[in-house]
Amino acid sequence: MSFLPALAIGLQAAAPVIGGVVEAKGLRREARALDEGARRDESQGAADGVAAYRESRMAIGEDMAALAGSGFAIGSGSAQDVLSQALIEREMEGMNIRHQAYLQAEEKRAAATDRRKAAKTAIYMGILNGATAAIGGAAQQRSDAQAAQRGASTRATQRAGYGLGS
């Protein structure tokens, strides 16, 4: 096998491998961006949950002041029940905010994991496609060489049959 056909086979094999590596690099970049988005979602959810809690405490304080200003006894009875219920509902709101942020972050982490798996698959497929191209190229080279050899043999036989010599 001469140099140029071997080089051609090498290039045929390298192209899919390089393509797989490039694709994997892009997929890993996407995975890192998704991971960062998940961290931001969780941080923002925690901050929003704290803000909702603070707002609820301020609102309950205002409600207590309004009830006390109206002459209600805020430490007992229905006024306390109303304030306790409001506190529970607002704390649930903060928990829901944090939980929603957690779910969004988990979605992004799952997508990042999928991208990493796809990156590995891209590399494996690039290697397999490169190997297939190399084997196919080598088989084609061999087939071409055998055909050329048969052609030369046939021409020599024909010349000998016509008395032309070799």
CSV table of C-alpha atoms in Angstrom, one decimal:
chain,number,residue,atom,x,y,z
A,1,MET,CA,0.0,0.0,0.0
A,2,SER,CA,1.5,3.3,-1.0
A,3,PHE,CA,1.5,6.5,1.1
A,4,LEU,CA,-1.4,8.4,-0.6
A,5,PRO,CA,-4.0,5.7,-0.3
A,6,ALA,CA,-3.0,5.1,3.3
A,7,LEU,CA,-3.3,8.8,4.0
A,8,ALA,CA,-6.8,8.9,2.4
A,9,ILE,CA,-7.9,6.0,4.6
A,10,GLY,CA,-6.4,7.8,7.7
A,11,LEU,CA,-8.4,10.9,6.8
A,12,GLN,CA,-11.5,8.9,6.2
A,13,ALA,CA,-11.1,7.4,9.7
A,14,ALA,CA,-10.2,10.7,11.4
A,15,ALA,CA,-13.1,12.8,10.2
A,16,PRO,CA,-15.8,11.0,12.1
A,17,VAL,CA,-13.7,10.8,15.2
A,18,ILE,CA,-13.0,14.6,15.1
A,19,GLY,CA,-16.7,15.2,14.4
A,20,GLY,CA,-17.6,13.2,17.5
A,21,VAL,CA,-15.1,15.0,19.7
A,22,VAL,CA,-16.4,18.4,18.5
A,23,GLU,CA,-20.0,17.4,19.1
A,24,ALA,CA,-19.1,16.1,22.6
A,25,LYS,CA,-17.4,19.4,23.4
A,26,GLY,CA,-20.6,21.3,22.5
A,27,LEU,CA,-22.7,18.9,24.5
A,28,ARG,CA,-20.5,19.3,27.6
A,29,ARG,CA,-20.6,23.0,27.2
A,30,GLU,CA,-24.4,22.8,27.3
A,31,ALA,CA,-24.3,20.6,30.3
A,32,ARG,CA,-22.1,23.1,32.2
A,33,ALA,CA,-24.6,25.9,31.3
A,34,LEU,CA,-27.5,23.8,32.5
A,35,ASP,CA,-25.7,23.0,35.8
A,36,GLU,CA,-25.0,26.7,36.3
A,37,GLY,CA,-28.7,27.5,35.6
A,38,ALA,CA,-29.7,24.9,38.2
A,39,ARG,CA,-27.5,26.6,40.8
A,40,ARG,CA,-29.0,30.0,39.9
A,41,ASP,CA,-32.5,28.6,40.1
A,42,GLU,CA,-31.9,27.2,43.6
A,43,SER,CA,-30.2,30.3,44.9
A,44,GLN,CA,-33.0,32.5,43.5
A,45,GLY,CA,-35.6,30.2,44.9
A,46,ALA,CA,-34.0,30.4,48.4
A,47,ALA,CA,-33.8,34.2,48.1
A,48,ASP,CA,-37.4,34.4,46.9
A,49,GLY,CA,-38.5,32.1,49.8
A,50,VAL,CA,-36.8,34.3,52.3
A,51,ALA,CA,-38.3,37.5,50.8
A,52,ALA,CA,-41.8,35.9,50.9
A,53,TYR,CA,-41.2,35.0,54.5
A,54,ARG,CA,-40.1,38.5,55.4
A,55,GLU,CA,-43.1,40.0,53.6
A,56,SER,CA,-45.5,37.7,55.4
A,57,ARG,CA,-44.0,38.6,58.7
A,58,MET,CA,-44.4,42.3,57.9
A,59,ALA,CA,-48.0,41.8,56.7
A,60,ILE,CA,-48.9,39.8,59.8
A,61,GLY,CA,-47.3,42.5,62.0
A,62,GLU,CA,-49.5,45.1,60.2
A,63,ASP,CA,-52.5,42.9,60.7
A,64,MET,CA,-51.8,42.5,64.4
A,65,ALA,CA,-51.4,46.3,64.7
A,66,ALA,CA,-54.7,46.9,62.9
A,67,LEU,CA,-56.5,44.3,65.1
A,68,ALA,CA,-55.0,45.8,68.3
A,69,GLY,CA,-55.9,49.3,67.1
A,70,SER,CA,-59.5,48.1,66.6
A,71,GLY,CA,-59.6,46.9,70.2
A,72,PHE,CA,-59.3,43.2,69.6
A,73,ALA,CA,-57.3,41.1,72.0
A,74,ILE,CA,-54.7,39.7,69.6
A,75,GLY,CA,-53.3,37.0,71.9
A,76,SER,CA,-56.4,34.9,72.1
A,77,GLY,CA,-59.6,33.8,70.4
A,78,SER,CA,-60.5,34.3,66.8
A,79,ALA,CA,-57.9,37.1,66.2
A,80,GLN,CA,-55.1,34.7,67.1
A,81,ASP,CA,-56.7,32.0,65.0
A,82,VAL,CA,-56.8,34.3,62.0
A,83,LEU,CA,-53.2,35.5,62.5
A,84,SER,CA,-52.0,31.9,63.0
A,85,GLN,CA,-53.7,30.7,59.8
A,86,ALA,CA,-52.3,33.7,57.8
A,87,LEU,CA,-48.8,32.8,59.1
A,88,ILE,CA,-49.2,29.2,58.1
A,89,GLU,CA,-50.4,30.1,54.6
A,90,ARG,CA,-47.6,32.5,54.0
A,91,GLU,CA,-45.0,30.1,55.2
A,92,MET,CA,-46.4,27.5,52.9
A,93,GLU,CA,-46.1,30.1,50.1
A,94,GLY,CA,-42.4,30.5,50.8
A,95,MET,CA,-42.0,26.7,50.9
A,96,ASN,CA,-43.8,26.4,47.6
A,97,ILE,CA,-41.5,29.0,46.1
A,98,ARG,CA,-38.4,27.1,47.2
A,99,HIS,CA,-39.8,23.7,46.1
A,100,GLN,CA,-40.7,25.1,42.7
A,101,ALA,CA,-37.1,26.4,42.3
A,102,TYR,CA,-35.8,23.0,43.4
A,103,LEU,CA,-37.9,21.2,40.8
A,104,GLN,CA,-36.7,23.6,38.0
A,105,ALA,CA,-33.1,23.0,39.1
A,106,GLU,CA,-33.6,19.2,39.1
A,107,GLU,CA,-35.0,19.4,35.6
A,108,LYS,CA,-31.9,21.3,34.5
A,109,ARG,CA,-29.6,18.8,36.2
A,110,ALA,CA,-31.3,15.9,34.5
A,111,ALA,CA,-30.9,17.7,31.2
A,112,ALA,CA,-27.2,18.2,32.0
A,113,THR,CA,-26.8,14.5,32.7
A,114,ASP,CA,-28.5,13.7,29.4
A,115,ARG,CA,-26.1,16.0,27.6
A,116,ARG,CA,-23.1,14.4,29.3
A,117,LYS,CA,-24.3,10.9,28.2
A,118,ALA,CA,-24.9,12.2,24.7
A,119,ALA,CA,-21.3,13.6,24.7
A,120,LYS,CA,-19.9,10.1,25.5
A,121,THR,CA,-22.1,8.5,22.9
A,122,ALA,CA,-20.9,11.1,20.3
A,123,ILE,CA,-17.3,10.1,21.0
A,124,TYR,CA,-18.0,6.4,20.9
A,125,MET,CA,-20.0,6.8,17.7
A,126,GLY,CA,-17.2,8.9,16.2
A,127,ILE,CA,-14.7,6.2,17.0
A,128,LEU,CA,-16.9,3.4,15.6
A,129,ASN,CA,-17.7,5.4,12.4
A,130,GLY,CA,-13.9,6.1,12.0
A,131,ALA,CA,-13.1,2.5,12.4
A,132,THR,CA,-15.8,1.5,9.9
A,133,ALA,CA,-14.5,4.1,7.5
A,134,ALA,CA,-10.9,2.8,7.9
A,135,ILE,CA,-12.0,-0.8,7.4
A,136,GLY,CA,-14.1,0.1,4.4
A,137,GLY,CA,-11.3,2.1,2.9
A,138,ALA,CA,-8.8,-0.7,3.4
A,139,ALA,CA,-11.2,-3.2,1.9
A,140,GLN,CA,-11.8,-0.9,-1.1
A,141,GLN,CA,-8.0,-0.6,-1.5
A,142,ARG,CA,-7.6,-4.3,-1.4
A,143,SER,CA,-10.5,-4.8,-3.9
A,144,ASP,CA,-9.0,-2.3,-6.2
A,145,ALA,CA,-5.6,-3.9,-6.0
A,146,GLN,CA,-7.0,-7.3,-6.7
A,147,ALA,CA,-9.0,-6.0,-9.7
A,148,ALA,CA,-5.9,-4.4,-11.1
A,149,GLN,CA,-3.9,-7.6,-10.6
A,150,ARG,CA,-6.7,-9.6,-12.3
A,151,GLY,CA,-6.7,-7.1,-15.2
A,152,ALA,CA,-3.0,-7.4,-15.6
A,153,SER,CA,-3.2,-11.1,-15.5
A,154,THR,CA,-6.0,-11.2,-18.1
A,155,ARG,CA,-4.0,-8.9,-20.4
A,156,ALA,CA,-0.9,-11.1,-20.1
A,157,THR,CA,-3.0,-14.2,-20.8
A,158,GLN,CA,-4.5,-12.6,-23.9
A,159,ARG,CA,-1.2,-11.5,-25.2
A,160,ALA,CA,0.2,-15.0,-24.7
A,161,GLY,CA,-2.8,-16.4,-26.5
A,162,TYR,CA,-2.2,-14.2,-29.5
A,163,GLY,CA,1.5,-15.1,-29.6
A,164,LEU,CA,2.5,-11.6,-28.6
A,165,GLY,CA,4.6,-12.7,-25.7
A,166,SER,CA,4.8,-11.1,-22.3
